[in-house]
């Protein structure tokens, strides 16, 4: 059943209007009609709803019942990714949403070839947020992952102060005689904790960035003996967490 995230809750009569792109999707793509049912999500609560009326710019739906559904990962995982080339961040956003990511932070790392123009940054974040919303609807999430504005490594360290666990993927650690395997790092993670994991762009994190993160309380982590692409590494991590905690 199709799922839509609401911008406002049901009113006193248990009705709400769906507009914008979701209205177009209901009418033009799904070709739904009055009386058909769909799922709505507001503030993490899933409801079964029925279409009452289809207007030119909105669809009026009425709440039938709240459903006991929670498809969120039991730990809150924030991914910080060094700005990659091409549409790789789109892929990370979409697949990361499917795999349970709570938040994504684009990181302006020193080895990032791509540089975001501050004037266009808001547009890029808005695009990624739309991708996250569509992916969250498709995979039946209770929450849409939040896409934060691009941050520097220093801004990221300041933002990380409130997290329970802070890690970063480190190729040098993976090459060491006693690498800190992901399974070992996850032994220190428990349900309902918040975790922030940093990944570099193509070429990885610079050594000065790795040292800076260590000084800020981040722990290095190895993702195995093979070198993963920048768009593969965060998905590997999320998959491992899903296996461990779900």
PDB file of C-alpha atoms in Angstrom:
ATOM      1  CA  UNK A   1       0.000   0.000   0.000  1.00  0.00           C
ATOM      2  CA  UNK A   2       1.323   3.433  -0.949  1.00  0.00           C
ATOM      3  CA  UNK A   3       2.737   5.525   1.900  1.00  0.00           C
ATOM      4  CA  UNK A   4       2.831   9.337   2.210  1.00  0.00           C
ATOM      5  CA  UNK A   5       4.438  11.558   4.837  1.00  0.00           C
ATOM      6  CA  UNK A   6       2.154  14.316   6.073  1.00  0.00           C
ATOM      7  CA  UNK A   7       3.250  17.902   6.652  1.00  0.00           C
ATOM      8  CA  UNK A   8       0.542  18.401   9.297  1.00  0.00           C
ATOM      9  CA  UNK A   9      -1.538  16.091  11.519  1.00  0.00           C
ATOM     10  CA  UNK A  10      -5.139  15.028  11.082  1.00  0.00           C
ATOM     11  CA  UNK A  11      -7.591  17.693  12.299  1.00  0.00           C
ATOM     12  CA  UNK A  12     -10.373  17.295  14.860  1.00  0.00           C
ATOM     13  CA  UNK A  13     -12.511  15.530  12.272  1.00  0.00           C
ATOM     14  CA  UNK A  14      -9.663  13.125  11.465  1.00  0.00           C
ATOM     15  CA  UNK A  15      -9.153  14.668   8.038  1.00  0.00           C
ATOM     16  CA  UNK A  16      -6.080  16.132   6.344  1.00  0.00           C
ATOM     17  CA  UNK A  17      -5.196  17.559   2.920  1.00  0.00           C
ATOM     18  CA  UNK A  18      -2.312  16.165   0.859  1.00  0.00           C
ATOM     19  CA  UNK A  19      -0.898  18.610  -1.692  1.00  0.00           C
ATOM     20  CA  UNK A  20       2.186  19.328  -3.814  1.00  0.00           C
ATOM     21  CA  UNK A  21       4.146  16.465  -5.349  1.00  0.00           C
ATOM     22  CA  UNK A  22       2.253  13.892  -3.275  1.00  0.00           C
ATOM     23  CA  UNK A  23      -1.045  15.118  -4.714  1.00  0.00           C
ATOM     24  CA  UNK A  24       0.363  14.704  -8.219  1.00  0.00           C
ATOM     25  CA  UNK A  25       1.660  11.227  -7.370  1.00  0.00           C
ATOM     26  CA  UNK A  26      -1.723  10.095  -6.030  1.00  0.00           C
ATOM     27  CA  UNK A  27      -3.656  11.499  -8.991  1.00  0.00           C
ATOM     28  CA  UNK A  28      -1.305  11.251 -11.976  1.00  0.00           C
ATOM     29  CA  UNK A  29       0.972   8.319 -11.135  1.00  0.00           C
ATOM     30  CA  UNK A  30      -1.108   6.028  -8.940  1.00  0.00           C
ATOM     31  CA  UNK A  31      -4.419   7.154 -10.503  1.00  0.00           C
ATOM     32  CA  UNK A  32      -6.177   6.600  -7.214  1.00  0.00           C
ATOM     33  CA  UNK A  33      -9.851   7.422  -6.765  1.00  0.00           C
ATOM     34  CA  UNK A  34     -12.193   8.294  -3.899  1.00  0.00           C
ATOM     35  CA  UNK A  35     -12.642   5.447  -1.463  1.00  0.00           C
ATOM     36  CA  UNK A  36      -9.197   3.929  -2.022  1.00  0.00           C
ATOM     37  CA  UNK A  37      -6.915   3.455   0.946  1.00  0.00           C
ATOM     38  CA  UNK A  38      -3.357   4.550   1.570  1.00  0.00           C
ATOM     39  CA  UNK A  39      -0.929   4.873   4.464  1.00  0.00           C
ATOM     40  CA  UNK A  40       0.051   8.173   6.035  1.00  0.00           C
ATOM     41  CA  UNK A  41       2.888   8.969   8.428  1.00  0.00           C
ATOM     42  CA  UNK A  42       3.081  11.953  10.743  1.00  0.00           C
ATOM     43  CA  UNK A  43       5.653  12.333  13.502  1.00  0.00           C
ATOM     44  CA  UNK A  44       6.563   8.663  13.197  1.00  0.00           C
ATOM     45  CA  UNK A  45       2.968   7.405  13.564  1.00  0.00           C
ATOM     46  CA  UNK A  46       1.548   5.329  10.709  1.00  0.00           C
ATOM     47  CA  UNK A  47      -2.172   5.504   9.952  1.00  0.00           C
ATOM     48  CA  UNK A  48      -4.491   3.774   7.529  1.00  0.00           C
ATOM     49  CA  UNK A  49      -6.442   6.450   5.661  1.00  0.00           C
ATOM     50  CA  UNK A  50      -9.103   6.613   2.978  1.00  0.00           C
ATOM     51  CA  UNK A  51      -9.434   9.136   0.142  1.00  0.00           C
ATOM     52  CA  UNK A  52     -12.531  11.264   0.639  1.00  0.00           C
ATOM     53  CA  UNK A  53     -12.206  13.812  -2.149  1.00  0.00           C
ATOM     54  CA  UNK A  54      -9.799  14.632  -4.966  1.00  0.00           C
ATOM     55  CA  UNK A  55      -9.508  18.332  -5.805  1.00  0.00           C
ATOM     56  CA  UNK A  56      -7.408  20.195  -8.363  1.00  0.00           C
ATOM     57  CA  UNK A  57      -4.563  20.947  -5.936  1.00  0.00           C
ATOM     58  CA  UNK A  58      -5.097  18.605  -2.991  1.00  0.00           C
ATOM     59  CA  UNK A  59      -6.428  15.253  -1.906  1.00  0.00           C
ATOM     60  CA  UNK A  60      -8.569  15.054   1.224  1.00  0.00           C
ATOM     61  CA  UNK A  61      -8.059  11.863   3.227  1.00  0.00           C
ATOM     62  CA  UNK A  62      -9.652  10.652   6.453  1.00  0.00           C
ATOM     63  CA  UNK A  63      -7.916   8.625   9.132  1.00  0.00           C
ATOM     64  CA  UNK A  64      -9.280   5.119   9.638  1.00  0.00           C
ATOM     65  CA  UNK A  65      -6.961   3.826  12.359  1.00  0.00           C
ATOM     66  CA  UNK A  66      -3.454   4.148  13.739  1.00  0.00           C
ATOM     67  CA  UNK A  67      -1.208   1.170  13.009  1.00  0.00           C
ATOM     68  CA  UNK A  68       1.423  -0.302  15.265  1.00  0.00           C
ATOM     69  CA  UNK A  69       4.311  -0.174  12.801  1.00  0.00           C
ATOM     70  CA  UNK A  70       7.905   0.759  13.524  1.00  0.00           C
ATOM     71  CA  UNK A  71      10.443   0.035  10.803  1.00  0.00           C
ATOM     72  CA  UNK A  72      13.271   2.168  12.172  1.00  0.00           C
ATOM     73  CA  UNK A  73      16.715   0.844  13.072  1.00  0.00           C
ATOM     74  CA  UNK A  74      17.028   0.574  16.887  1.00  0.00           C
ATOM     75  CA  UNK A  75      20.170   2.728  16.867  1.00  0.00           C
ATOM     76  CA  UNK A  76      20.386   6.225  15.408  1.00  0.00           C
ATOM     77  CA  UNK A  77      23.045   6.265  12.714  1.00  0.00           C
ATOM     78  CA  UNK A  78      24.327   9.505  11.213  1.00  0.00           C
ATOM     79  CA  UNK A  79      26.579   9.222   8.158  1.00  0.00           C
ATOM     80  CA  UNK A  80      29.075  11.966   7.267  1.00  0.00           C
ATOM     81  CA  UNK A  81      30.400  11.578   3.712  1.00  0.00           C
ATOM     82  CA  UNK A  82      33.213  13.445   2.038  1.00  0.00           C
ATOM     83  CA  UNK A  83      31.722  15.153  -1.011  1.00  0.00           C
ATOM     84  CA  UNK A  84      32.061  12.627  -3.861  1.00  0.00           C
ATOM     85  CA  UNK A  85      32.021  13.134  -7.616  1.00  0.00           C
ATOM     86  CA  UNK A  86      28.978  12.774  -9.869  1.00  0.00           C
ATOM     87  CA  UNK A  87      25.694  11.509  -8.443  1.00  0.00           C
ATOM     88  CA  UNK A  88      27.250   9.267  -5.792  1.00  0.00           C
ATOM     89  CA  UNK A  89      25.730  11.278  -2.949  1.00  0.00           C
ATOM     90  CA  UNK A  90      22.300  10.669  -4.498  1.00  0.00           C
ATOM     91  CA  UNK A  91      22.976   6.935  -4.335  1.00  0.00           C
ATOM     92  CA  UNK A  92      24.231   7.113  -0.748  1.00  0.00           C
ATOM     93  CA  UNK A  93      21.128   9.070   0.243  1.00  0.00           C
ATOM     94  CA  UNK A  94      18.696   6.677  -1.431  1.00  0.00           C
ATOM     95  CA  UNK A  95      20.298   3.399  -0.360  1.00  0.00           C
ATOM     96  CA  UNK A  96      21.280   4.753   3.046  1.00  0.00           C
ATOM     97  CA  UNK A  97      17.621   5.585   3.650  1.00  0.00           C
ATOM     98  CA  UNK A  98      16.613   2.047   2.697  1.00  0.00           C
ATOM     99  CA  UNK A  99      19.215   0.653   5.092  1.00  0.00           C
ATOM    100  CA  UNK A 100      18.064   2.711   8.086  1.00  0.00           C
ATOM    101  CA  UNK A 101      20.261   5.839   8.126  1.00  0.00           C
ATOM    102  CA  UNK A 102      18.858   8.578  10.360  1.00  0.00           C
ATOM    103  CA  UNK A 103      20.852  11.545   9.074  1.00  0.00           C
ATOM    104  CA  UNK A 104      23.340  12.451   6.338  1.00  0.00           C
ATOM    105  CA  UNK A 105      26.025  15.129   6.562  1.00  0.00           C
ATOM    106  CA  UNK A 106      27.885  16.171   3.388  1.00  0.00           C
ATOM    107  CA  UNK A 107      31.500  16.765   4.404  1.00  0.00           C
ATOM    108  CA  UNK A 108      33.840  19.210   2.660  1.00  0.00           C
ATOM    109  CA  UNK A 109      36.952  17.059   3.084  1.00  0.00           C
ATOM    110  CA  UNK A 110      40.377  18.190   1.907  1.00  0.00           C
ATOM    111  CA  UNK A 111      40.495  15.492  -0.796  1.00  0.00           C
ATOM    112  CA  UNK A 112      36.998  16.222  -2.099  1.00  0.00           C
ATOM    113  CA  UNK A 113      37.353  17.109  -5.769  1.00  0.00           C
ATOM    114  CA  UNK A 114      33.805  18.459  -5.757  1.00  0.00           C
ATOM    115  CA  UNK A 115      33.272  21.837  -4.104  1.00  0.00           C
ATOM    116  CA  UNK A 116      29.773  23.026  -3.318  1.00  0.00           C
ATOM    117  CA  UNK A 117      28.988  26.605  -4.235  1.00  0.00           C
ATOM    118  CA  UNK A 118      27.432  28.144  -1.119  1.00  0.00           C
ATOM    119  CA  UNK A 119      24.759  29.765  -3.278  1.00  0.00           C
ATOM    120  CA  UNK A 120      23.727  26.379  -4.680  1.00  0.00           C
ATOM    121  CA  UNK A 121      24.219  24.373  -1.498  1.00  0.00           C
ATOM    122  CA  UNK A 122      20.619  24.807  -0.331  1.00  0.00           C
ATOM    123  CA  UNK A 123      19.347  23.515  -3.677  1.00  0.00           C
ATOM    124  CA  UNK A 124      21.567  20.442  -3.423  1.00  0.00           C
ATOM    125  CA  UNK A 125      20.394  19.691   0.120  1.00  0.00           C
ATOM    126  CA  UNK A 126      16.784  20.169  -0.984  1.00  0.00           C
ATOM    127  CA  UNK A 127      17.313  17.666  -3.808  1.00  0.00           C
ATOM    128  CA  UNK A 128      18.859  15.105  -1.465  1.00  0.00           C
ATOM    129  CA  UNK A 129      16.022  15.617   1.026  1.00  0.00           C
ATOM    130  CA  UNK A 130      13.516  14.842  -1.724  1.00  0.00           C
ATOM    131  CA  UNK A 131      15.433  11.666  -2.621  1.00  0.00           C
ATOM    132  CA  UNK A 132      15.385  10.649   1.057  1.00  0.00           C
ATOM    133  CA  UNK A 133      11.639  11.267   1.293  1.00  0.00           C
ATOM    134  CA  UNK A 134      10.850   9.171  -1.775  1.00  0.00           C
ATOM    135  CA  UNK A 135      13.110   6.361  -0.565  1.00  0.00           C
ATOM    136  CA  UNK A 136      11.556   6.474   2.923  1.00  0.00           C
ATOM    137  CA  UNK A 137       8.093   6.099   1.406  1.00  0.00           C
ATOM    138  CA  UNK A 138       9.196   3.232  -0.825  1.00  0.00           C
ATOM    139  CA  UNK A 139      10.835   1.223   1.971  1.00  0.00           C
ATOM    140  CA  UNK A 140       8.142   2.041   4.564  1.00  0.00           C
ATOM    141  CA  UNK A 141      10.174   4.085   7.021  1.00  0.00           C
ATOM    142  CA  UNK A 142       8.548   5.882   9.954  1.00  0.00           C
ATOM    143  CA  UNK A 143      10.883   8.862   9.583  1.00  0.00           C
ATOM    144  CA  UNK A 144      12.571  10.634   6.707  1.00  0.00           C
ATOM    145  CA  UNK A 145      16.346  10.924   7.174  1.00  0.00           C
ATOM    146  CA  UNK A 146      17.506  14.482   7.707  1.00  0.00           C
ATOM    147  CA  UNK A 147      19.991  15.966   5.228  1.00  0.00           C
ATOM    148  CA  UNK A 148      22.175  18.599   6.864  1.00  0.00           C
ATOM    149  CA  UNK A 149      24.029  21.438   5.090  1.00  0.00           C
ATOM    150  CA  UNK A 150      27.622  20.767   4.073  1.00  0.00           C
ATOM    151  CA  UNK A 151      30.078  21.001   6.968  1.00  0.00           C
ATOM    152  CA  UNK A 152      33.818  21.386   7.383  1.00  0.00           C
ATOM    153  CA  UNK A 153      35.775  18.855   9.434  1.00  0.00           C
ATOM    154  CA  UNK A 154      35.927  21.342  12.335  1.00  0.00           C
ATOM    155  CA  UNK A 155      32.178  21.984  12.210  1.00  0.00           C
ATOM    156  CA  UNK A 156      31.598  18.243  12.173  1.00  0.00           C
ATOM    157  CA  UNK A 157      33.746  17.732  15.276  1.00  0.00           C
ATOM    158  CA  UNK A 158      31.749  20.390  17.122  1.00  0.00           C
ATOM    159  CA  UNK A 159      28.449  18.865  15.995  1.00  0.00           C
ATOM    160  CA  UNK A 160      29.602  15.404  17.125  1.00  0.00           C
ATOM    161  CA  UNK A 161      29.845  16.346  20.800  1.00  0.00           C
ATOM    162  CA  UNK A 162      26.379  14.976  21.645  1.00  0.00           C
ATOM    163  CA  UNK A 163      26.821  11.524  20.042  1.00  0.00           C
ATOM    164  CA  UNK A 164      27.277   8.370  22.116  1.00  0.00           C
ATOM    165  CA  UNK A 165      29.684   6.727  19.668  1.00  0.00           C
ATOM    166  CA  UNK A 166      31.938   8.390  17.059  1.00  0.00           C
ATOM    167  CA  UNK A 167      33.815   6.411  14.409  1.00  0.00           C
ATOM    168  CA  UNK A 168      35.626   7.044  11.147  1.00  0.00           C
ATOM    169  CA  UNK A 169      36.603   4.654   8.373  1.00  0.00           C
ATOM    170  CA  UNK A 170      40.383   4.550   8.186  1.00  0.00           C
ATOM    171  CA  UNK A 171      42.324   2.797   5.422  1.00  0.00           C
ATOM    172  CA  UNK A 172      45.550   2.996   7.411  1.00  0.00           C
ATOM    173  CA  UNK A 173      43.896   1.229  10.317  1.00  0.00           C
ATOM    174  CA  UNK A 174      42.720  -1.506   7.929  1.00  0.00           C
ATOM    175  CA  UNK A 175      46.340  -2.016   6.779  1.00  0.00           C
ATOM    176  CA  UNK A 176      47.743  -2.251  10.293  1.00  0.00           C
ATOM    177  CA  UNK A 177      48.770  -5.510  11.949  1.00  0.00           C
ATOM    178  CA  UNK A 178      45.842  -5.328  14.387  1.00  0.00           C
ATOM    179  CA  UNK A 179      42.988  -3.493  12.636  1.00  0.00           C
ATOM    180  CA  UNK A 180      39.958  -2.354  14.604  1.00  0.00           C
ATOM    181  CA  UNK A 181      37.323  -4.469  12.903  1.00  0.00           C
ATOM    182  CA  UNK A 182      33.812  -3.160  12.516  1.00  0.00           C
ATOM    183  CA  UNK A 183      32.424  -6.070  14.567  1.00  0.00           C
ATOM    184  CA  UNK A 184      34.651  -5.078  17.484  1.00  0.00           C
ATOM    185  CA  UNK A 185      33.619  -1.434  17.296  1.00  0.00           C
ATOM    186  CA  UNK A 186      29.927  -2.402  17.240  1.00  0.00           C
ATOM    187  CA  UNK A 187      30.335  -4.313  20.499  1.00  0.00           C
ATOM    188  CA  UNK A 188      30.337  -0.908  22.197  1.00  0.00           C
ATOM    189  CA  UNK A 189      27.071   0.171  20.573  1.00  0.00           C
ATOM    190  CA  UNK A 190      23.698  -0.476  22.212  1.00  0.00           C
ATOM    191  CA  UNK A 191      20.047   0.027  21.288  1.00  0.00           C
ATOM    192  CA  UNK A 192      18.800   3.627  21.250  1.00  0.00           C
ATOM    193  CA  UNK A 193      22.331   5.037  21.171  1.00  0.00           C
ATOM    194  CA  UNK A 194      23.367   7.671  18.630  1.00  0.00           C
ATOM    195  CA  UNK A 195      26.350   6.923  16.421  1.00  0.00           C
ATOM    196  CA  UNK A 196      28.204   9.134  13.945  1.00  0.00           C
ATOM    197  CA  UNK A 197      30.426   7.531  11.306  1.00  0.00           C
ATOM    198  CA  UNK A 198      32.688   9.537   8.992  1.00  0.00           C
ATOM    199  CA  UNK A 199      33.747   8.423   5.505  1.00  0.00           C
ATOM    200  CA  UNK A 200      36.194  10.174   3.230  1.00  0.00           C
ATOM    201  CA  UNK A 201      35.672  11.064  -0.441  1.00  0.00           C
ATOM    202  CA  UNK A 202      37.561   9.397  -3.296  1.00  0.00           C
ATOM    203  CA  UNK A 203      41.088   9.063  -1.965  1.00  0.00           C
ATOM    204  CA  UNK A 204      39.909   8.791   1.639  1.00  0.00           C
ATOM    205  CA  UNK A 205      40.512  11.125   4.538  1.00  0.00           C
ATOM    206  CA  UNK A 206      43.796  13.000   4.658  1.00  0.00           C
ATOM    207  CA  UNK A 207      46.078  11.947   7.538  1.00  0.00           C
ATOM    208  CA  UNK A 208      45.767  15.338   9.195  1.00  0.00           C
ATOM    209  CA  UNK A 209      41.968  14.911   9.133  1.00  0.00           C
ATOM    210  CA  UNK A 210      42.272  11.435  10.645  1.00  0.00           C
ATOM    211  CA  UNK A 211      44.485  12.802  13.434  1.00  0.00           C
ATOM    212  CA  UNK A 212      42.068  15.674  13.995  1.00  0.00           C
ATOM    213  CA  UNK A 213      39.142  13.264  14.343  1.00  0.00           C
ATOM    214  CA  UNK A 214      41.090  11.108  16.796  1.00  0.00           C
ATOM    215  CA  UNK A 215      41.823  14.182  18.906  1.00  0.00           C
ATOM    216  CA  UNK A 216      38.074  14.976  18.799  1.00  0.00           C
ATOM    217  CA  UNK A 217      37.199  11.571  20.263  1.00  0.00           C
ATOM    218  CA  UNK A 218      36.519   9.591  17.085  1.00  0.00           C
ATOM    219  CA  UNK A 219      37.718   5.976  16.936  1.00  0.00           C
ATOM    220  CA  UNK A 220      39.288   4.543  13.744  1.00  0.00           C
ATOM    221  CA  UNK A 221      37.534   1.603  12.140  1.00  0.00           C
ATOM    222  CA  UNK A 222      38.520  -0.893   9.443  1.00  0.00           C
ATOM    223  CA  UNK A 223      35.946  -2.057   6.888  1.00  0.00           C
ATOM    224  CA  UNK A 224      37.807  -5.187   5.876  1.00  0.00           C
ATOM    225  CA  UNK A 225      40.849  -6.012   3.730  1.00  0.00           C
ATOM    226  CA  UNK A 226      39.398  -4.680   0.467  1.00  0.00           C
ATOM    227  CA  UNK A 227      39.324  -1.000  -0.442  1.00  0.00           C
ATOM    228  CA  UNK A 228      35.695   0.074  -0.830  1.00  0.00           C
ATOM    229  CA  UNK A 229      34.469   2.874  -3.054  1.00  0.00           C
ATOM    230  CA  UNK A 230      33.283   6.016  -1.310  1.00  0.00           C
ATOM    231  CA  UNK A 231      29.653   5.195  -2.178  1.00  0.00           C
ATOM    232  CA  UNK A 232      29.985   1.561  -1.058  1.00  0.00           C
ATOM    233  CA  UNK A 233      31.581   2.068   2.364  1.00  0.00           C
ATOM    234  CA  UNK A 234      28.634   3.703   4.190  1.00  0.00           C
ATOM    235  CA  UNK A 235      26.224   1.120   2.766  1.00  0.00           C
ATOM    236  CA  UNK A 236      28.514  -1.666   3.955  1.00  0.00           C
ATOM    237  CA  UNK A 237      28.514  -0.133   7.433  1.00  0.00           C
ATOM    238  CA  UNK A 238      24.728   0.236   7.539  1.00  0.00           C
ATOM    239  CA  UNK A 239      24.262  -3.348   6.353  1.00  0.00           C
ATOM    240  CA  UNK A 240      26.572  -4.584   9.109  1.00  0.00           C
ATOM    241  CA  UNK A 241      24.599  -2.595  11.679  1.00  0.00           C
ATOM    242  CA  UNK A 242      21.310  -3.972  10.407  1.00  0.00           C
ATOM    243  CA  UNK A 243      22.685  -7.511  10.740  1.00  0.00           C
ATOM    244  CA  UNK A 244      23.965  -6.789  14.250  1.00  0.00           C
ATOM    245  CA  UNK A 245      20.959  -4.950  15.687  1.00  0.00           C
ATOM    246  CA  UNK A 246      17.916  -6.009  13.683  1.00  0.00           C
TER     247      UNK A 246
END
